[in-house]
XYZ file of C-alpha atoms in Angstrom:
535
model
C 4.100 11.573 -38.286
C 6.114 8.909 -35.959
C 4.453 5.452 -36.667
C 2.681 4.625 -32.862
C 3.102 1.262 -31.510
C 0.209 1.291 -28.823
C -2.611 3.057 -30.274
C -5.101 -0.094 -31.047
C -6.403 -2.343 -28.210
C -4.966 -5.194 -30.384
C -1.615 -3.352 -29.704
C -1.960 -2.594 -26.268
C -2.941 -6.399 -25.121
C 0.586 -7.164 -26.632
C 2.347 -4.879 -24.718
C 0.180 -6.065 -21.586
C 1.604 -9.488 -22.309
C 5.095 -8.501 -22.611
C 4.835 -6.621 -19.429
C 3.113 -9.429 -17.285
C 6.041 -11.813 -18.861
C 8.550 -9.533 -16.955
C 7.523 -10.869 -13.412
C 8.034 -8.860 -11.208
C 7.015 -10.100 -7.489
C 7.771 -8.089 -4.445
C 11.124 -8.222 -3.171
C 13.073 -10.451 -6.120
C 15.166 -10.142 -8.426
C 12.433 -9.615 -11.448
C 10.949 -6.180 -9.221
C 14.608 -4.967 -10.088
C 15.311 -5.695 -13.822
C 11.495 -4.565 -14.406
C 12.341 -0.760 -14.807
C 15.485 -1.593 -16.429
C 13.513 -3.522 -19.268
C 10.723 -0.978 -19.278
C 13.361 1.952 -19.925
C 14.384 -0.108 -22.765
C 11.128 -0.454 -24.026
C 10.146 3.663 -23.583
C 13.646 4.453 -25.157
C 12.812 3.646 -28.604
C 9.862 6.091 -28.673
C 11.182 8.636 -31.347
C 10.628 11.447 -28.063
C 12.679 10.014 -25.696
C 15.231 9.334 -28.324
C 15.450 13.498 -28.824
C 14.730 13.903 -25.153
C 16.801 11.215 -23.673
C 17.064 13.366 -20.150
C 13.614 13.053 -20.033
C 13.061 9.389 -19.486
C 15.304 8.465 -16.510
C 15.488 5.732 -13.306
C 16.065 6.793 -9.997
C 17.645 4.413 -7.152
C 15.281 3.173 -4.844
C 16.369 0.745 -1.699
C 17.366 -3.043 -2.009
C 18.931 -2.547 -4.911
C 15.552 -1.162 -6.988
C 14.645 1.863 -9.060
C 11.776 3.479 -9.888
C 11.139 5.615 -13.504
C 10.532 8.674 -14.401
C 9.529 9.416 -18.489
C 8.413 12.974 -18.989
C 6.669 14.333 -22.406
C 6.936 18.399 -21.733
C 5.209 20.551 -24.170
C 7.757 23.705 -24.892
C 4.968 26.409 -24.001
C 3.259 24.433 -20.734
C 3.787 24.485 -17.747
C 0.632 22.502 -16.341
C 1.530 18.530 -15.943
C -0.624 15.599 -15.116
C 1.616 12.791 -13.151
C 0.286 9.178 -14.414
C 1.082 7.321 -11.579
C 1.270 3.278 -11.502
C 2.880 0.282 -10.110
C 4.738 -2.538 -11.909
C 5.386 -5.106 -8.720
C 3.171 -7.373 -8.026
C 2.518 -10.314 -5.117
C 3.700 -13.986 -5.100
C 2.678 -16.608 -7.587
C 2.636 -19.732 -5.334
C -1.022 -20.014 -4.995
C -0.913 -21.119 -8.970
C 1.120 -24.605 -7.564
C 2.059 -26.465 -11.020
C 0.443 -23.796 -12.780
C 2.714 -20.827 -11.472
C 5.606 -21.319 -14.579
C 2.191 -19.652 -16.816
C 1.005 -17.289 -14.086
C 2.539 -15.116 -16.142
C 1.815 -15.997 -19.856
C -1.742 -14.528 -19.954
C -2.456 -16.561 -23.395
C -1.258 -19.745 -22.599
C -2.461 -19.577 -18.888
C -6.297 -18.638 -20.142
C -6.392 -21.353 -22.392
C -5.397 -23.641 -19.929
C -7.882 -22.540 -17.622
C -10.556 -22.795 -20.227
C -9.011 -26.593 -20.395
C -9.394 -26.817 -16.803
C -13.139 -25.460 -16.286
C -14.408 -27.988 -13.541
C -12.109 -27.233 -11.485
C -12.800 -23.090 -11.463
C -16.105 -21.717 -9.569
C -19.434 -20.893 -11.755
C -18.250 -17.032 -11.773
C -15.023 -17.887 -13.338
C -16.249 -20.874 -15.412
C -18.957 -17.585 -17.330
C -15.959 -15.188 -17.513
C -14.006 -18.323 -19.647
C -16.264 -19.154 -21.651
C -17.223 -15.079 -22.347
C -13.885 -15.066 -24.115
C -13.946 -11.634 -22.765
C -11.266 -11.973 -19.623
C -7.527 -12.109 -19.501
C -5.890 -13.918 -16.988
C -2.558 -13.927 -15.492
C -0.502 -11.730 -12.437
C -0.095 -8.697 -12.969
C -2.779 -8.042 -15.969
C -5.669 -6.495 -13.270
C -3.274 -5.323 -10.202
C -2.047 -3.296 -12.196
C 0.082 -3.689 -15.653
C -2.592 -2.793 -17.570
C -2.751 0.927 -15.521
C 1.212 1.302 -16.419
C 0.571 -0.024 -20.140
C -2.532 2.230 -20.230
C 0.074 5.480 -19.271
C 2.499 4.283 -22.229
C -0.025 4.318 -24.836
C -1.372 7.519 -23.639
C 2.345 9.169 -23.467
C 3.345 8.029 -26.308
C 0.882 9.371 -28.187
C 0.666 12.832 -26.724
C 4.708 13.041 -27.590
C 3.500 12.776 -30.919
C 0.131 14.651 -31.850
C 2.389 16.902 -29.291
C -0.550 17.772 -27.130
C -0.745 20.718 -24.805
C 0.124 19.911 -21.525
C 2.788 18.031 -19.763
C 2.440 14.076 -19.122
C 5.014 12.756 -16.069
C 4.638 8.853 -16.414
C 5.720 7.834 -13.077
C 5.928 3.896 -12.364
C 7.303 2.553 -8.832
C 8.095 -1.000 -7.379
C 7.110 -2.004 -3.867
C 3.825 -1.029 -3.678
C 2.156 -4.354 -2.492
C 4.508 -4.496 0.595
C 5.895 -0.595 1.988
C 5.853 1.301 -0.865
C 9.168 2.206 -0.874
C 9.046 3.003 -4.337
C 6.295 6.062 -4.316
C 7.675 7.057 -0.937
C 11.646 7.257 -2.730
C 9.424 9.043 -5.657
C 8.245 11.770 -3.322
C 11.161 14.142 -3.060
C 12.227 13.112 -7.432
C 8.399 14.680 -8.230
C 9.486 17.626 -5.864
C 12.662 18.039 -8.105
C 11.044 17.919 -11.313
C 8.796 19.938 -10.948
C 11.654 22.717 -10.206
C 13.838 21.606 -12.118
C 11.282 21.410 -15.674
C 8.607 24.505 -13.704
C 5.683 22.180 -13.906
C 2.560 23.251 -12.064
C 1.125 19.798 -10.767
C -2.309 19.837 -11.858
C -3.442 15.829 -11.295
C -2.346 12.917 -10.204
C -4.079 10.218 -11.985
C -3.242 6.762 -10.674
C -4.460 3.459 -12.845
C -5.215 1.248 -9.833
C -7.847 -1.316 -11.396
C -11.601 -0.990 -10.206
C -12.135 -2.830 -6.851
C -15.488 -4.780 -6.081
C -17.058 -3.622 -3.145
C -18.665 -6.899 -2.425
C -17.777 -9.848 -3.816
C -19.418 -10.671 -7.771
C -19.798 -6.965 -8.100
C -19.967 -6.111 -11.660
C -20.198 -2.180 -11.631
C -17.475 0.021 -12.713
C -15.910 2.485 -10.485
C -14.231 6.021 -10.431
C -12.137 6.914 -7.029
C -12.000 10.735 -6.051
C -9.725 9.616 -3.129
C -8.185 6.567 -1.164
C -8.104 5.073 2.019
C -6.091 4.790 4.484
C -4.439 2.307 6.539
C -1.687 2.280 9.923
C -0.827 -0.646 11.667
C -1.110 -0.037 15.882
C 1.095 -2.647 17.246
C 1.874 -4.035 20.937
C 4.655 -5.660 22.564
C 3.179 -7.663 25.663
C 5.696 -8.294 28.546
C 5.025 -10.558 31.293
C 6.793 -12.251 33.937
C 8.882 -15.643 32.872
C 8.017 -18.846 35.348
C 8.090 -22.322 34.821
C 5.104 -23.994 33.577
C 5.055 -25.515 36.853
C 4.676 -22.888 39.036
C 2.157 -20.897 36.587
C 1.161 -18.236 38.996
C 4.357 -17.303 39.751
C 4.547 -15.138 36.294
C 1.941 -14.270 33.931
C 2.587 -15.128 30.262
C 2.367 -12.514 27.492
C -0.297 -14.646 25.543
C -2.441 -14.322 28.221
C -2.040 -10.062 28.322
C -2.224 -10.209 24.970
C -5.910 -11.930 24.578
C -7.148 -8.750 26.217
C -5.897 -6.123 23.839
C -6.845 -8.583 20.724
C -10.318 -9.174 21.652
C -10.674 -5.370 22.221
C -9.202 -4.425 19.293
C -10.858 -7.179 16.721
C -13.568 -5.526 14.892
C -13.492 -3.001 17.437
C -16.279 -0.195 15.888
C -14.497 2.540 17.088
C -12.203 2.960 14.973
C -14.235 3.032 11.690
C -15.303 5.902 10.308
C -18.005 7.329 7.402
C -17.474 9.644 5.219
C -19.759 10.443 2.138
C -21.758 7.555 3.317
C -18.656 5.363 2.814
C -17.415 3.218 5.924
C -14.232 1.934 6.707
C -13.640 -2.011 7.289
C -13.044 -3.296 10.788
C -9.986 -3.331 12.404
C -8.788 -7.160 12.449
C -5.548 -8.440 13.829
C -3.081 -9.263 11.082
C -0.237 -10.932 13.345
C 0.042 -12.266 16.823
C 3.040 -14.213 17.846
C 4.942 -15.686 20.822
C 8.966 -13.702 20.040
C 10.972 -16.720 21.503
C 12.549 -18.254 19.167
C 12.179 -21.602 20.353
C 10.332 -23.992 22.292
C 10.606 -24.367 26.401
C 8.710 -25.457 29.495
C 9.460 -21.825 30.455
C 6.211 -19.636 30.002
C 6.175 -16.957 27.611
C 6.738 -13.529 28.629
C 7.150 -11.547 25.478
C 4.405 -11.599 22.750
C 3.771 -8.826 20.157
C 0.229 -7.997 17.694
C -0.624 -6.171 14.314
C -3.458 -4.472 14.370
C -5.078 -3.176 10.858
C -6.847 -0.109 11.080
C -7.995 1.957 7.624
C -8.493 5.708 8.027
C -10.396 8.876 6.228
C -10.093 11.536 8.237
C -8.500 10.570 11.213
C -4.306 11.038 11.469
C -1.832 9.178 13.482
C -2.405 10.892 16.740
C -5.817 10.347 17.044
C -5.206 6.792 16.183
C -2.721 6.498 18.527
C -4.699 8.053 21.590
C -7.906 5.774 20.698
C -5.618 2.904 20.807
C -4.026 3.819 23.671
C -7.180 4.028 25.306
C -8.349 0.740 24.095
C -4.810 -0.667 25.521
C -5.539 1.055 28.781
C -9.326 -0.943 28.766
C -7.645 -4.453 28.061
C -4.666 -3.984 31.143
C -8.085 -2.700 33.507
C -9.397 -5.881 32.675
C -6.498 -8.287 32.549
C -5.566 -6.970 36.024
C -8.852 -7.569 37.364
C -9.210 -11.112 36.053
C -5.468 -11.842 37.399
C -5.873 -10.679 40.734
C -8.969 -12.399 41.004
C -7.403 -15.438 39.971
C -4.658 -15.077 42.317
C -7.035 -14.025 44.798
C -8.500 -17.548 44.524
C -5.161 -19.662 44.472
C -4.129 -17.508 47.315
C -0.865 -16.207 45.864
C 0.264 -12.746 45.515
C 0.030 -10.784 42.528
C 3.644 -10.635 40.537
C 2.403 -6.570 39.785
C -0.333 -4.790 37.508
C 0.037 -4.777 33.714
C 0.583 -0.967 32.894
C 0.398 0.545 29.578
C 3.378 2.793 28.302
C 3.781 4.219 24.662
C 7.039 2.971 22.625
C 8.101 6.514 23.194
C 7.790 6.335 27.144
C 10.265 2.961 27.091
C 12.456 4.857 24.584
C 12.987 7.628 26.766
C 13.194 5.623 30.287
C 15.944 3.215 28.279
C 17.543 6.131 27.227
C 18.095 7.592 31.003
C 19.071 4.467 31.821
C 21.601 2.864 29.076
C 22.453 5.817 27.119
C 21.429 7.102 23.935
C 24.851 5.518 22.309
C 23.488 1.765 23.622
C 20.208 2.743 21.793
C 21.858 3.530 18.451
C 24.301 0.636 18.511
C 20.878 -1.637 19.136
C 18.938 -0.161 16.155
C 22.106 -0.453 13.979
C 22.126 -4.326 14.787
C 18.548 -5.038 14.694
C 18.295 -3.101 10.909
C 21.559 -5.121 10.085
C 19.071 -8.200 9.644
C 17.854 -8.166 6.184
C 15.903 -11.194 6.857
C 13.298 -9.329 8.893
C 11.281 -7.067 7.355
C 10.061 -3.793 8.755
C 7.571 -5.076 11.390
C 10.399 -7.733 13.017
C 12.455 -4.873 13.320
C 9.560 -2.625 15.350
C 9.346 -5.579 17.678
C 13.066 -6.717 18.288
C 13.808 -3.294 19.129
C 11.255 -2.545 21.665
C 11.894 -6.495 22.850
C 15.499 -5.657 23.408
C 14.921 -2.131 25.678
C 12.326 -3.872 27.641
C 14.430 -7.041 28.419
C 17.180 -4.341 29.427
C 14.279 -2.749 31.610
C 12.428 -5.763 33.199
C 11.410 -3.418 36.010
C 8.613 -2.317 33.669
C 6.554 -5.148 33.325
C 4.236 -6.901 33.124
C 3.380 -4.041 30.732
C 1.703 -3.486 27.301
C 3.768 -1.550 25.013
C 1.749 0.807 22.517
C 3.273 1.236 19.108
C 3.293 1.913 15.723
C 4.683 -0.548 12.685
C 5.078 0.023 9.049
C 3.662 0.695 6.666
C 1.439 3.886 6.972
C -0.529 5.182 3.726
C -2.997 8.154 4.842
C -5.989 8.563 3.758
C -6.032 11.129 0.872
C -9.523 12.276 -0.936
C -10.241 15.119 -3.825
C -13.978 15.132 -3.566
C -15.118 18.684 -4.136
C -12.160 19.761 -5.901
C -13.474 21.602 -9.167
C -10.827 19.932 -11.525
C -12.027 16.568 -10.027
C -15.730 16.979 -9.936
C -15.710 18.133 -13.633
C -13.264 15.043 -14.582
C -15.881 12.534 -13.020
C -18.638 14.023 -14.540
C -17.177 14.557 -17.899
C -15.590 10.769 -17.967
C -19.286 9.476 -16.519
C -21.083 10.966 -19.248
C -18.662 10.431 -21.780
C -18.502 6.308 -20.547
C -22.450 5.657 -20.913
C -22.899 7.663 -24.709
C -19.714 6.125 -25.985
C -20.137 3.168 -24.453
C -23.198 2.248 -22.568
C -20.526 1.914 -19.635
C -22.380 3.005 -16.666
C -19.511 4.490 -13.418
C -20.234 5.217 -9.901
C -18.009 7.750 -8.658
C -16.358 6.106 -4.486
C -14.770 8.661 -3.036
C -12.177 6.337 -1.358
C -10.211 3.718 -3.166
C -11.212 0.326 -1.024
C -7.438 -1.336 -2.660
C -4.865 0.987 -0.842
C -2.836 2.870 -3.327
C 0.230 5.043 -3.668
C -1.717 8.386 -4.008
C -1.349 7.989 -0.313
C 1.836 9.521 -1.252
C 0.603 13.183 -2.650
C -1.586 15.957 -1.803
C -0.883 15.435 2.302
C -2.700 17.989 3.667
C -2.709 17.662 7.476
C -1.767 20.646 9.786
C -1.992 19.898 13.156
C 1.338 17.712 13.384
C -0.921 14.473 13.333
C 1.926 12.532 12.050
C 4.076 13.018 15.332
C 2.609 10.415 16.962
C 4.012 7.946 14.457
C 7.053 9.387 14.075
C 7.444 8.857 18.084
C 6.033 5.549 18.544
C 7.172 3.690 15.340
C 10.696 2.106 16.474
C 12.384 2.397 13.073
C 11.290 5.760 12.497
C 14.779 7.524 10.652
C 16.592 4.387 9.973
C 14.396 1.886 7.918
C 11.167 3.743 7.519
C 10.472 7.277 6.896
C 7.903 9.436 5.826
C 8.472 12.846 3.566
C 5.539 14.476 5.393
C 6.353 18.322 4.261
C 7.170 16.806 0.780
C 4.236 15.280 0.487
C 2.494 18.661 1.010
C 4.801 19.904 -1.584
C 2.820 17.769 -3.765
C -0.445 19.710 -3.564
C -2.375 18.573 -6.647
C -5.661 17.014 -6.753
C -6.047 13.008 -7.207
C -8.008 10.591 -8.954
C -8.284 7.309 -10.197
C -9.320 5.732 -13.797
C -8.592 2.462 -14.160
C -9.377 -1.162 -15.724
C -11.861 -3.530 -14.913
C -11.165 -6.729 -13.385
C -11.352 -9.238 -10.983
C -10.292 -11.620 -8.271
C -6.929 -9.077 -7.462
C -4.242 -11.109 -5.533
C -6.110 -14.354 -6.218
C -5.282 -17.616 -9.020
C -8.024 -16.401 -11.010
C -6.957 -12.575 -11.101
C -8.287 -11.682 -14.536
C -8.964 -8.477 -16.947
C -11.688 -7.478 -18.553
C -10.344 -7.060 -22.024
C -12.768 -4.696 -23.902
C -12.820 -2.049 -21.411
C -9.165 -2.022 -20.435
C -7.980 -1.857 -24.328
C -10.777 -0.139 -25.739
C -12.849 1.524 -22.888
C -11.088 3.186 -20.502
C -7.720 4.230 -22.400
C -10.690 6.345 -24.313
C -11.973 7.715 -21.481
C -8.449 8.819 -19.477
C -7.399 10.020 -23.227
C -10.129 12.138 -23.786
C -10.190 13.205 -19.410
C -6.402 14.179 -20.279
C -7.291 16.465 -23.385
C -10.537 18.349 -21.146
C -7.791 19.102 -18.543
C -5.427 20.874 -21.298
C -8.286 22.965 -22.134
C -9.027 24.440 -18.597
């Protein structure tokens, strides 16, 4: 038998290491060598050596790739997709520290060195000697080291069924990665006749308050979509105030109405979405003026369960409608008071609405010639874009304002949730029982992943067009950003998620809990994996 290089925890914190040492942030030049050093790495497994077309990368955008390493049994066609993530987000927060943030050795020690200056919580976890810190280890190497051990040693003891290791950059930004990834899972699975049974994603367990200790199994995850507005005023000089109305001032409505706004959470198996909170508001001059400012635009954060983009989009809209009622009233009260006339009424009109009126007007070639200029800007990320483009129609149709402009900006991950599925129910409560007599390990099953996840990506299930709405109202729908909606329903299979322990995700002090990622829970998803080759 082929010697196996991951099978110990002592083994698999080494190969954690090595992959935290590749760092990979968002967006740089380490996201796109990562796969390339990682296919190195899966390469020399004695499998992939005789089954070198199974183990391959696939071109993502900006110059990155996602891979692909698949162990197929010769008599199987049921296949379990391991899904993970190998970027991760920025390192400044570490300040002189951030040339270790990711050496998890040398940076733990340090920190051990550095006690005083780490909170009571963190101070315990050092001096535990049970935590591993560094970026990457918790959100989420250890998930995508987890799948290597696991494949690597099913390619051996050649178990029966079919592992797809699937590992994807981008994920902390647009998830461009599982999104390119869609339409390469449809593919394989003609191309090798796999019947998609699971997808098991190794997102690390998420507190659900802060200090939470308890360990968590996900049945589903939540979603999130990003309503946006463009507010257009009326330009004057800060001398003559009422003779315009500036978009800040529109905009305060909206914001206030939208900011924890209750109606748009929802429950579902006694689980409740967070609030909706406002993750950008900003003036879109460029530069500084006596002349008011007349074009403003907002990011609003919404998570989902079971509502789609339409009914989103028609709460929001109504919402919108609520703030321009009110803003009108206020303004023409205020103008009733200065005795001046009001410059109009603020009016609410869907990105779709302008799209359409710009297009009767300028043409549908000005249109495309616009988008093509606006997407040229690779400084700006997918959000600038939304809001140059609908800036740039409405200052071609000024006759619309003052007006609120309704939209929709990137990313969108819908909410996606397995609870009842027989396969899943018997995986939790097989892997629950299994985690308290090997291990004392008590789990709580959540039926929606709290950390946003690429499972977003599979098992879409929505028939009533929901996603229309987005695709309408989202201004670089086709160019920048898509969606594989009927893909994703290609991808049928149930989901759910096993991963590590950990804590403090995103943050300096983002640590692992060492015993139950190398020992614990690669048991648990090992054993999960050889239940679901028996049914």
């Amino acid at each position: 038998m082929d010697k196996m290089r991951w099978d110990t925890p002592e083994r698999l914190k080494l190969l954690l290491s090595e992959l935290v040492s590749w760092k990979s942030i968002s967006l740089t030049e380490g996201e796109r060598q990562f796969p390339i050093n990682l296919y190195k790495e899966l390469s020399d497994l004695q499998y992939f050596i005789d089954s070198s077309d199974q183990l391959k990368l696939h071109n993502s955008n900006k110059g990155r790739k996602f891979l692909t390493a698949l162990y197929k049994h010769p008599e199987v066609k049921d296949t379990i997709c391991l899904i993970s993530h190998f970027d991760t987000v920025n390192t400044e927060e570490y300040g002189e520290l951030e040339t270790l943030s990711t050496k998890t050795e040398e940076l733990t020690k340090v920190f051990y060195e550095r006690l005083s200056e780490l909170s009571t919580e963190v101070q315990n976890d050092l001096k535990s000697g049970e935590y591993l810190f560094g970026r990457g280890t918790m959100d989420m190497k250890m998930g995508l080291a987890m799948h290597m051990g696991i494949i690597e040693k099913a390619s051996i003891e050649k178990w029966p069924i079919n592992l797809l290791l699937v590992t994807v950059p981008d994920e902390e930004v647009n998830s461009d990665g599982m999104r390119d990834a869609v339409s390469t899972l449809v593919n394989l699975k003609e191309e090798y006749d796999l019947n998609y049974k699971l997808f098991l994603n190794g997102e690390p367990v998420f507190t659900q308050e802060p200090g939470d200790p308890k360990y968590y199994t996900y049945s589903g995850t939540i979603g999130k979509i990003m309503p946006a507005a463009l507010f257009y005023g009326k330009e004057t000089h800060a001398g003559e105030p009422l003779s315009g109305i500036t978009s800040p001032y529109i905009a305060s409505f909206l914001t206030r109405k939208m900011e924890w706004n209750d109606e748009f959470q929802e429950t579902d198996f006694d689980e409740t979405t967070p609030l909706p909170v406002t993750l950008q508001q900003k003036d879109l001059r460029l530069e500084y003026s006596t002349q008011t400012p007349f074009r403003s635009g907002a990011l609003y954060n919404v998570f989902l369960m079971k509502r789609n983009a339409s009914e989103v989009f028609n709460l929001f809209e109504k919402i919108a409608q609520q703030a321009a009622d009110e803003c009108n009233l206020e303004y023409e009260n205020i103008c009733k008071k200065h005795h001046v006339n009001p410059i109009g009424k603020v009016k609410v009109l869907q990105y779709r609405e302008l799209h359409n009126y710009a297009s009767e007007k300028l043409g549908q070639n000005y249109i495309m010639e616009l988008k093509k200029e606006i997407n040229a800007h690779n400084e700006w990320d997918d959000r600038e874009k939304s809001f140059r483009i609908a800036d740039h129609l409405m200052i071609e149709c000024q006759e619309l304002a003052p007006a609120i402009i309704i939209l929709f900006a990137p990313p969108y991950y819908p909410a996606i949730n397995s609870t009842g599925n027989e396969l899943v129910e018997q995986c939790i409560k097989f892997s629950s029982e299994l985690a308290i007599n090997q291990f004392n390990l008590p789990v709580k099953r959540i039926h929606y992943f709290n950390g946003i996840c690429d499972l977003s990506y599979v098992n879409y299930s929505d028939t009533s067009n929901g996603w229309i709405a987005f695709e309408q109202n989202t201004p670089v729908w086709g160019d920048c950003y898509t969606l594989p909606f009927d893909l994703m329903g290609k991808l049928n299979a149930p989901v759910l998620n096993i991963g590590p322990f950990g804590k403090d995700a995103h943050k300096l002090t983002e640590r692992l809990h060492m015993k139950n990622a190398f020992e614990e829970v690669p048991f648990i998803v090992e054993e999960v994996i050889r239940m679901v080759s028996k049914m």
